[in-house]
């Protein structure tokens, strides 16, 4: 098609202007696995808006949730390689790459909200940030997700260690899963986004997840019993590619720092509220919810903790001992 000179000139002028506007911003693609309804997914969105505001538009934060950009298990490598600028992962997704990240999933190890309030500026967090840097990523946000989990099941509640005998169960990582195995379960590793279908089709019989995630991921459609237990503490953390980060202006670096600190508090507030609301929400969907008693929790602790401790010690060595000592300071 022919264009008039005037139209072509106007088009070129607009294109040049658009390119100029685009060049004034630095794209920051952030991948995570959480569904939009999850309370921490909403905190990630709030964090992104805060980064853009504090950077005064220098950073264009583009959030891709629900595994829509990179799959959960690939996020760490994608950021380290520079394929994307940013991602958020659950701590236990570091698996054997950095098993120190699993320290909070030790059965009944760090379930205190007061400890989590101190976490972002603690020596323990700084220790892990250094270890993350050695693995090729720069940490920019700590987002507490839960200290309240559920054992989900169908047909009967899981309220004693003996109830796990013979179950196929979605686990969350090697060290924690040792505790499930000690109770007689066979664990299967899979991302959170695949658990619903696995439960629906019988690939697994049961799962452990954050009580709020059990609601947001609609587990109530495929599981009818849930036992609420303070068995582990999990967190999502945001990290960026170090080379990309070093190319930012001081304003953008400061924006990431401040937004990360604010998001830590937002996540804590949101998680406390979600954990309080979720049991009733699940009951309203027809789930039989059982709050584990002190005696039941003690039985779970006694069955699971030694197996976890053995695995964590094997995987982390002296660094693990150091980290546990630093965590003791904030308990």
CSV table of C-alpha atoms in Angstrom, one decimal:
chain,number,residue,atom,x,y,z
A,1,UNK,CA,0.0,0.0,0.0
A,2,UNK,CA,1.1,3.5,-0.7
A,3,UNK,CA,1.2,6.1,2.0
A,4,UNK,CA,1.4,9.9,1.7
A,5,UNK,CA,4.6,11.5,2.7
A,6,UNK,CA,2.8,13.4,5.5
A,7,UNK,CA,1.3,10.1,6.9
A,8,UNK,CA,4.6,8.3,6.7
A,9,UNK,CA,6.4,11.2,8.5
A,10,UNK,CA,3.8,11.3,11.2
A,11,UNK,CA,4.1,7.5,11.7
A,12,UNK,CA,7.9,7.8,11.9
A,13,UNK,CA,7.6,10.6,14.4
A,14,UNK,CA,5.2,8.6,16.6
A,15,UNK,CA,7.5,5.5,16.4
A,16,UNK,CA,10.5,7.6,17.4
A,17,UNK,CA,8.6,9.0,20.3
A,18,UNK,CA,7.4,5.6,21.4
A,19,UNK,CA,11.0,4.2,21.2
A,20,UNK,CA,12.2,7.2,23.2
A,21,UNK,CA,9.7,6.5,25.9
A,22,UNK,CA,10.5,2.9,26.0
A,23,UNK,CA,14.2,3.5,26.2
A,24,UNK,CA,13.6,5.6,29.4
A,25,UNK,CA,12.3,2.5,31.1
A,26,UNK,CA,14.1,-0.7,32.1
A,27,UNK,CA,12.0,-3.8,31.6
A,28,UNK,CA,11.8,-6.1,34.6
A,29,UNK,CA,10.0,-9.4,33.9
A,30,UNK,CA,9.1,-11.3,37.0
A,31,UNK,CA,7.9,-14.9,37.0
A,32,UNK,CA,6.1,-16.7,39.8
A,33,UNK,CA,3.9,-19.8,40.2
A,34,UNK,CA,1.1,-18.5,42.4
A,35,UNK,CA,-2.5,-18.2,41.1
A,36,UNK,CA,-4.0,-14.7,40.9
A,37,UNK,CA,-6.3,-15.3,43.9
A,38,UNK,CA,-3.4,-16.3,46.3
A,39,UNK,CA,-2.8,-13.7,48.9
A,40,UNK,CA,0.9,-13.5,48.2
A,41,UNK,CA,0.3,-13.2,44.5
A,42,UNK,CA,-1.6,-10.0,45.4
A,43,UNK,CA,1.4,-8.8,47.5
A,44,UNK,CA,3.7,-9.4,44.6
A,45,UNK,CA,1.5,-7.2,42.4
A,46,UNK,CA,1.5,-4.5,45.2
A,47,UNK,CA,5.3,-4.8,45.4
A,48,UNK,CA,5.6,-4.3,41.6
A,49,UNK,CA,3.5,-1.2,41.7
A,50,UNK,CA,5.6,0.2,44.6
A,51,UNK,CA,8.9,-0.5,42.7
A,52,UNK,CA,7.5,1.4,39.7
A,53,UNK,CA,6.4,4.3,41.9
A,54,UNK,CA,9.6,4.6,43.9
A,55,UNK,CA,11.8,4.3,40.7
A,56,UNK,CA,9.7,7.1,39.2
A,57,UNK,CA,9.0,5.0,36.1
A,58,UNK,CA,12.6,3.9,35.5
A,59,UNK,CA,11.6,0.3,36.1
A,60,UNK,CA,8.7,-1.3,34.1
A,61,UNK,CA,7.8,-4.3,36.3
A,62,UNK,CA,5.9,-7.0,34.4
A,63,UNK,CA,4.6,-9.7,36.6
A,64,UNK,CA,3.8,-13.1,35.1
A,65,UNK,CA,2.0,-15.4,37.6
A,66,UNK,CA,0.7,-18.9,37.5
A,67,UNK,CA,3.7,-20.3,35.6
A,68,UNK,CA,2.7,-18.2,32.6
A,69,UNK,CA,6.3,-17.1,31.7
A,70,UNK,CA,8.6,-19.7,33.1
A,71,UNK,CA,7.7,-22.9,35.0
A,72,UNK,CA,8.3,-22.9,38.7
A,73,UNK,CA,11.2,-25.3,38.7
A,74,UNK,CA,13.0,-23.3,36.0
A,75,UNK,CA,12.7,-19.8,37.5
A,76,UNK,CA,16.0,-19.9,39.4
A,77,UNK,CA,18.1,-21.0,36.4
A,78,UNK,CA,16.3,-18.5,34.1
A,79,UNK,CA,17.2,-15.6,36.4
A,80,UNK,CA,20.8,-16.8,37.1
A,81,UNK,CA,21.4,-17.1,33.3
A,82,UNK,CA,19.8,-13.7,32.6
A,83,UNK,CA,17.0,-15.1,30.5
A,84,UNK,CA,14.6,-13.1,32.6
A,85,UNK,CA,15.3,-10.3,35.1
A,86,UNK,CA,13.4,-11.5,38.2
A,87,UNK,CA,11.5,-14.3,39.7
A,88,UNK,CA,9.8,-15.4,43.0
A,89,UNK,CA,10.3,-18.9,44.4
A,90,UNK,CA,9.1,-20.8,47.5
A,91,UNK,CA,12.1,-21.6,49.7
A,92,UNK,CA,11.8,-25.3,49.3
A,93,UNK,CA,12.1,-25.0,45.5
A,94,UNK,CA,15.8,-24.6,46.0
A,95,UNK,CA,15.9,-28.3,46.8
A,96,UNK,CA,19.5,-29.6,46.6
A,97,UNK,CA,20.8,-26.5,44.9
A,98,UNK,CA,20.8,-24.6,48.2
A,99,UNK,CA,19.2,-26.8,50.9
A,100,UNK,CA,19.9,-24.2,53.5
A,101,UNK,CA,16.8,-22.4,52.2
A,102,UNK,CA,14.8,-25.3,53.7
A,103,UNK,CA,15.6,-24.4,57.2
A,104,UNK,CA,12.2,-23.0,58.1
A,105,UNK,CA,10.4,-26.1,56.8
A,106,UNK,CA,11.8,-28.2,59.6
A,107,UNK,CA,8.8,-29.7,61.4
A,108,UNK,CA,7.8,-27.2,64.2
A,109,UNK,CA,11.2,-25.4,63.8
A,110,UNK,CA,10.1,-21.8,63.1
A,111,UNK,CA,6.4,-21.2,63.5
A,112,UNK,CA,6.6,-18.0,65.6
A,113,UNK,CA,5.1,-14.9,64.0
A,114,UNK,CA,7.4,-12.8,66.3
A,115,UNK,CA,10.4,-14.5,64.7
A,116,UNK,CA,9.1,-13.7,61.2
A,117,UNK,CA,8.7,-10.1,62.1
A,118,UNK,CA,12.4,-10.0,62.7
A,119,UNK,CA,13.4,-12.1,59.7
A,120,UNK,CA,14.0,-9.6,56.9
A,121,UNK,CA,16.7,-7.7,58.8
A,122,UNK,CA,18.1,-10.6,60.7
A,123,UNK,CA,21.6,-12.2,60.6
A,124,UNK,CA,19.9,-15.4,59.4
A,125,UNK,CA,18.4,-13.6,56.4
A,126,UNK,CA,21.7,-11.9,55.6
A,127,UNK,CA,23.5,-15.2,55.7
A,128,UNK,CA,21.1,-16.7,53.2
A,129,UNK,CA,21.3,-13.7,51.0
A,130,UNK,CA,25.1,-14.2,50.8
A,131,UNK,CA,24.5,-17.9,49.9
A,132,UNK,CA,22.0,-16.9,47.2
A,133,UNK,CA,24.5,-14.5,45.7
A,134,UNK,CA,27.0,-17.4,45.5
A,135,UNK,CA,24.4,-19.3,43.5
A,136,UNK,CA,24.0,-16.4,41.0
A,137,UNK,CA,21.0,-14.4,42.1
A,138,UNK,CA,20.5,-11.3,44.2
A,139,UNK,CA,17.7,-11.4,46.7
A,140,UNK,CA,15.4,-8.4,46.8
A,141,UNK,CA,12.3,-9.4,48.9
A,142,UNK,CA,11.4,-11.8,51.6
A,143,UNK,CA,7.6,-12.6,51.7
A,144,UNK,CA,6.4,-14.8,54.6
A,145,UNK,CA,3.7,-17.0,53.3
A,146,UNK,CA,2.6,-19.3,56.1
A,147,UNK,CA,3.2,-20.9,59.4
A,148,UNK,CA,-0.1,-22.8,59.1
A,149,UNK,CA,-0.4,-25.8,56.8
A,150,UNK,CA,-2.9,-28.5,56.1
A,151,UNK,CA,-2.6,-32.2,55.5
A,152,UNK,CA,-5.3,-32.7,52.9
A,153,UNK,CA,-7.0,-36.1,52.3
A,154,UNK,CA,-10.1,-37.8,51.0
A,155,UNK,CA,-12.4,-40.0,53.0
A,156,UNK,CA,-10.8,-39.6,56.4
A,157,UNK,CA,-8.7,-37.0,58.3
A,158,UNK,CA,-4.9,-37.4,58.8
A,159,UNK,CA,-4.6,-36.9,62.5
A,160,UNK,CA,-2.0,-39.4,63.7
A,161,UNK,CA,1.3,-40.6,62.2
A,162,UNK,CA,-0.2,-44.0,61.5
A,163,UNK,CA,-2.8,-42.4,59.2
A,164,UNK,CA,0.0,-41.7,56.7
A,165,UNK,CA,0.9,-45.4,56.2
A,166,UNK,CA,0.7,-46.3,52.6
A,167,UNK,CA,-0.4,-42.9,51.3
A,168,UNK,CA,1.0,-41.5,48.0
A,169,UNK,CA,1.5,-37.8,49.0
A,170,UNK,CA,2.8,-34.7,47.3
A,171,UNK,CA,5.9,-33.6,49.2
A,172,UNK,CA,7.7,-30.3,49.2
A,173,UNK,CA,11.4,-31.2,49.3
A,174,UNK,CA,13.9,-33.9,50.2
A,175,UNK,CA,14.6,-32.9,53.8
A,176,UNK,CA,11.0,-32.2,54.8
A,177,UNK,CA,9.7,-35.3,52.9
A,178,UNK,CA,11.9,-37.5,55.1
A,179,UNK,CA,9.4,-36.8,57.9
A,180,UNK,CA,6.5,-37.9,55.7
A,181,UNK,CA,8.4,-41.0,54.8
A,182,UNK,CA,9.1,-41.7,58.5
A,183,UNK,CA,5.3,-41.8,59.0
A,184,UNK,CA,4.8,-44.3,56.2
A,185,UNK,CA,4.0,-42.1,53.2
A,186,UNK,CA,5.5,-42.3,49.7
A,187,UNK,CA,6.2,-38.8,48.5
A,188,UNK,CA,5.9,-37.4,45.0
A,189,UNK,CA,7.6,-34.2,43.9
A,190,UNK,CA,5.6,-31.7,41.7
A,191,UNK,CA,5.0,-28.0,41.4
A,192,UNK,CA,2.0,-26.5,43.3
A,193,UNK,CA,0.3,-25.8,40.0
A,194,UNK,CA,0.1,-29.5,39.2
A,195,UNK,CA,-1.2,-30.8,42.6
A,196,UNK,CA,-4.9,-30.2,42.0
A,197,UNK,CA,-4.9,-32.4,38.9
A,198,UNK,CA,-2.8,-35.0,40.6
A,199,UNK,CA,-5.3,-35.2,43.5
A,200,UNK,CA,-8.2,-35.3,41.1
A,201,UNK,CA,-6.8,-38.2,39.1
A,202,UNK,CA,-5.4,-40.2,41.9
A,203,UNK,CA,-1.8,-39.7,41.1
A,204,UNK,CA,-1.5,-38.8,44.7
A,205,UNK,CA,-3.8,-39.5,47.6
A,206,UNK,CA,-3.0,-36.5,49.8
A,207,UNK,CA,-1.0,-33.3,50.0
A,208,UNK,CA,0.5,-30.8,52.3
A,209,UNK,CA,0.1,-27.1,51.5
A,210,UNK,CA,-0.5,-23.7,53.0
A,211,UNK,CA,-4.0,-23.5,54.5
A,212,UNK,CA,-4.7,-20.4,52.4
A,213,UNK,CA,-3.4,-22.1,49.2
A,214,UNK,CA,-5.7,-25.0,49.8
A,215,UNK,CA,-8.5,-22.6,49.4
A,216,UNK,CA,-7.1,-20.4,46.6
A,217,UNK,CA,-6.1,-23.5,44.6
A,218,UNK,CA,-9.5,-25.1,45.1
A,219,UNK,CA,-8.3,-28.3,46.7
A,220,UNK,CA,-11.7,-28.5,48.4
A,221,UNK,CA,-13.1,-29.7,45.0
A,222,UNK,CA,-10.9,-32.9,45.2
A,223,UNK,CA,-10.2,-33.4,48.9
A,224,UNK,CA,-12.8,-33.5,51.7
A,225,UNK,CA,-10.7,-33.6,54.9
A,226,UNK,CA,-8.0,-31.2,56.0
A,227,UNK,CA,-6.0,-31.2,59.2
A,228,UNK,CA,-4.6,-27.8,60.2
A,229,UNK,CA,-1.1,-28.0,61.6
A,230,UNK,CA,1.7,-25.5,62.4
A,231,UNK,CA,4.2,-28.1,61.0
A,232,UNK,CA,6.3,-25.8,58.8
A,233,UNK,CA,6.9,-22.2,57.8
A,234,UNK,CA,7.3,-21.3,54.2
A,235,UNK,CA,8.2,-18.1,52.4
A,236,UNK,CA,8.3,-16.7,48.9
A,237,UNK,CA,11.4,-14.7,48.0
A,238,UNK,CA,12.1,-12.4,45.1
A,239,UNK,CA,15.4,-12.3,43.4
A,240,UNK,CA,17.0,-10.7,40.3
A,241,UNK,CA,19.9,-11.3,38.0
A,242,UNK,CA,23.0,-9.6,39.5
A,243,UNK,CA,24.4,-8.4,36.2
A,244,UNK,CA,21.1,-6.8,35.4
A,245,UNK,CA,20.9,-5.3,38.9
A,246,UNK,CA,24.4,-3.7,38.6
A,247,UNK,CA,23.3,-1.9,35.5
A,248,UNK,CA,20.5,0.0,37.3
A,249,UNK,CA,20.6,3.5,38.5
A,250,UNK,CA,21.0,4.2,42.2
A,251,UNK,CA,17.4,5.4,42.2
A,252,UNK,CA,16.1,2.0,40.9
A,253,UNK,CA,18.3,0.1,43.3
A,254,UNK,CA,16.9,2.1,46.2
A,255,UNK,CA,13.4,1.5,44.9
A,256,UNK,CA,13.9,-2.3,45.0
A,257,UNK,CA,15.4,-2.1,48.5
A,258,UNK,CA,12.6,0.0,49.9
A,259,UNK,CA,9.8,-1.9,48.1
A,260,UNK,CA,11.3,-5.2,49.3
A,261,UNK,CA,11.2,-4.0,52.9
A,262,UNK,CA,7.6,-2.8,52.6
A,263,UNK,CA,6.5,-6.0,50.9
A,264,UNK,CA,7.9,-8.1,53.8
A,265,UNK,CA,5.4,-6.4,56.1
A,266,UNK,CA,2.6,-6.6,53.6
A,267,UNK,CA,3.1,-10.3,53.2
A,268,UNK,CA,3.2,-10.9,56.9
A,269,UNK,CA,-0.1,-9.0,57.4
A,270,UNK,CA,-1.7,-10.7,54.4
A,271,UNK,CA,-0.6,-14.2,55.5
A,272,UNK,CA,-1.8,-13.8,59.1
A,273,UNK,CA,-5.2,-12.7,57.8
A,274,UNK,CA,-5.4,-15.5,55.1
A,275,UNK,CA,-4.5,-18.2,57.7
A,276,UNK,CA,-7.2,-16.9,60.0
A,277,UNK,CA,-9.8,-16.8,57.3
A,278,UNK,CA,-9.0,-20.0,55.3
A,279,UNK,CA,-10.3,-22.7,57.7
A,280,UNK,CA,-13.8,-21.2,57.8
A,281,UNK,CA,-13.7,-20.7,54.0
A,282,UNK,CA,-12.8,-24.3,53.5
A,283,UNK,CA,-15.6,-25.5,55.8
A,284,UNK,CA,-18.1,-23.4,53.8
A,285,UNK,CA,-17.0,-25.3,50.7
A,286,UNK,CA,-17.9,-28.6,52.5
A,287,UNK,CA,-14.5,-29.6,53.8
A,288,UNK,CA,-14.3,-31.3,57.2
A,289,UNK,CA,-11.6,-29.2,58.9
A,290,UNK,CA,-9.8,-30.5,62.0
A,291,UNK,CA,-7.5,-28.3,64.0
A,292,UNK,CA,-4.7,-30.5,65.4
A,293,UNK,CA,-4.5,-30.6,69.2
A,294,UNK,CA,-1.4,-30.1,71.2
A,295,UNK,CA,-1.1,-33.8,71.7
A,296,UNK,CA,-1.5,-34.5,68.0
A,297,UNK,CA,1.1,-31.9,67.0
A,298,UNK,CA,3.5,-33.4,69.5
A,299,UNK,CA,3.0,-36.8,68.0
A,300,UNK,CA,3.7,-35.4,64.5
A,301,UNK,CA,6.8,-33.5,65.8
A,302,UNK,CA,8.2,-36.6,67.4
A,303,UNK,CA,7.7,-38.7,64.3
A,304,UNK,CA,9.0,-36.2,61.7
A,305,UNK,CA,11.6,-33.9,63.4
A,306,UNK,CA,14.4,-36.5,63.8
A,307,UNK,CA,14.2,-37.6,60.1
A,308,UNK,CA,14.3,-33.9,59.0
A,309,UNK,CA,17.2,-33.1,61.3
A,310,UNK,CA,19.2,-36.0,59.9
A,311,UNK,CA,18.5,-35.0,56.3
A,312,UNK,CA,19.2,-31.3,56.9
A,313,UNK,CA,22.5,-32.0,58.6
A,314,UNK,CA,23.6,-34.3,55.8
A,315,UNK,CA,22.7,-31.7,53.1
A,316,UNK,CA,24.0,-28.5,54.8
A,317,UNK,CA,26.9,-29.5,57.1
A,318,UNK,CA,28.6,-26.7,59.0
A,319,UNK,CA,26.6,-24.0,57.2
A,320,UNK,CA,23.4,-25.6,58.5
A,321,UNK,CA,24.6,-25.5,62.1
A,322,UNK,CA,25.5,-21.8,61.7
A,323,UNK,CA,22.2,-20.9,60.2
A,324,UNK,CA,20.2,-22.8,62.9
A,325,UNK,CA,22.3,-20.8,65.5
A,326,UNK,CA,21.4,-17.5,63.8
A,327,UNK,CA,17.7,-18.5,63.8
A,328,UNK,CA,17.8,-19.2,67.5
A,329,UNK,CA,18.6,-15.5,68.0
A,330,UNK,CA,15.2,-14.4,66.7
A,331,UNK,CA,13.0,-17.1,68.2
